[in-house]
XYZ file of C-alpha atoms in Angstrom:
132
model
C 122.907 106.728 82.135
C 124.924 103.673 83.028
C 122.159 101.516 84.548
C 118.432 101.139 83.955
C 116.366 102.831 86.645
C 114.004 100.730 88.715
C 110.266 101.363 88.834
C 109.277 102.855 92.188
C 105.711 101.706 91.515
C 106.979 98.127 91.113
C 109.155 98.463 94.222
C 106.145 99.588 96.278
C 104.022 96.756 94.902
C 106.724 94.248 95.889
C 107.257 95.890 99.302
C 103.541 95.708 100.099
C 103.545 92.001 99.148
C 106.511 91.265 101.435
C 105.718 89.414 104.689
C 107.176 92.372 106.629
C 104.630 94.746 105.079
C 102.062 93.980 107.767
C 104.355 95.808 110.225
C 104.748 98.879 108.016
C 102.506 101.887 108.426
C 104.571 104.010 106.063
C 106.871 103.687 103.068
C 109.169 106.533 102.030
C 111.291 106.797 98.905
C 114.309 108.904 98.057
C 115.435 109.617 94.499
C 118.811 111.364 94.278
C 119.348 113.070 90.924
C 122.298 114.774 89.208
C 121.752 118.529 89.394
C 123.367 121.352 87.412
C 124.448 123.214 90.557
C 127.806 122.104 92.033
C 127.766 120.423 95.437
C 130.194 123.010 96.889
C 127.867 125.806 95.814
C 124.788 124.204 97.366
C 126.443 123.053 100.590
C 129.138 125.690 101.153
C 128.047 128.697 99.103
C 131.107 128.560 96.818
C 130.343 130.536 93.644
C 131.983 130.608 90.213
C 132.453 126.868 89.684
C 130.299 126.697 86.559
C 127.547 124.272 85.674
C 127.737 120.547 86.258
C 127.083 118.533 83.074
C 127.579 115.059 84.529
C 128.828 113.073 87.513
C 131.149 110.075 87.518
C 129.506 107.880 90.151
C 130.589 104.700 91.919
C 129.877 102.995 95.219
C 130.960 100.275 97.642
C 128.545 97.393 96.929
C 129.545 95.377 100.015
C 129.181 98.458 102.195
C 125.742 99.096 100.701
C 124.592 95.546 101.492
C 125.857 95.969 105.064
C 124.090 99.335 105.370
C 120.797 97.782 104.235
C 121.160 94.981 106.797
C 122.005 97.450 109.553
C 119.004 99.634 108.703
C 116.732 96.663 109.334
C 117.927 96.705 112.972
C 116.847 100.318 113.545
C 113.700 101.055 115.562
C 110.538 100.249 113.642
C 112.232 99.516 110.292
C 110.924 96.411 108.529
C 111.732 96.931 104.861
C 114.750 98.383 103.026
C 115.622 98.445 99.345
C 118.276 100.436 97.500
C 119.516 100.966 93.956
C 122.587 102.986 93.019
C 123.704 103.963 89.549
C 127.287 103.837 88.334
C 129.423 105.358 85.648
C 128.808 108.669 83.911
C 125.422 110.151 84.803
C 124.123 113.287 83.093
C 122.137 116.128 84.685
C 118.668 114.772 85.432
C 119.799 111.144 85.666
C 119.060 109.260 88.865
C 121.982 108.414 91.122
C 120.112 106.618 93.872
C 116.788 105.189 94.957
C 116.062 104.190 98.544
C 112.819 102.715 99.865
C 112.197 102.393 103.605
C 109.193 100.729 105.255
C 108.651 101.365 108.946
C 105.957 101.157 111.580
C 105.399 104.884 112.219
C 106.242 108.163 110.503
C 109.058 109.327 112.832
C 110.889 105.998 112.523
C 110.481 105.971 108.747
C 111.675 109.556 108.282
C 114.634 109.090 110.643
C 115.671 105.829 108.972
C 115.499 107.304 105.471
C 117.579 110.297 106.474
C 120.126 108.176 108.339
C 120.521 105.606 105.554
C 120.770 108.142 102.727
C 123.277 110.153 104.766
C 125.408 107.071 105.406
C 125.349 106.092 101.728
C 126.199 109.612 100.515
C 128.880 110.300 103.123
C 130.627 106.929 103.302
C 129.772 104.644 100.393
C 129.736 106.679 97.185
C 132.328 108.492 95.132
C 131.025 111.359 93.022
C 133.179 113.403 90.663
C 131.402 116.374 89.166
C 132.205 117.160 85.529
C 131.816 120.823 84.629
C 130.923 122.564 81.371
C 133.899 123.918 79.446
């Protein structure tokens, strides 16, 4: 793994100590992990690609900072924190952590889904490396 993973327990402790925490009725986390099954197989049903052994992963840091700031403008969202890995990541390694704090469950769930989708679809580059 290229970067040291954060502690979600520590993140939650820090989030709950943040001045914005008084507005939050829910915190949700996302942990994206390298899986053995190719993305095209999972999303499109393409078979015969082989097993993934690693992913070359990079991201747009400025775009990520902008996405975090934008998420704080969404309904009910008061806390946002992200961490993305980089470099070669093996199966089982974490690619991404996202923590969202919001006032109510629907706002928290919607914000997490929207932010993770934006990051995955527009800010990261993933190149799957297959077994020989």
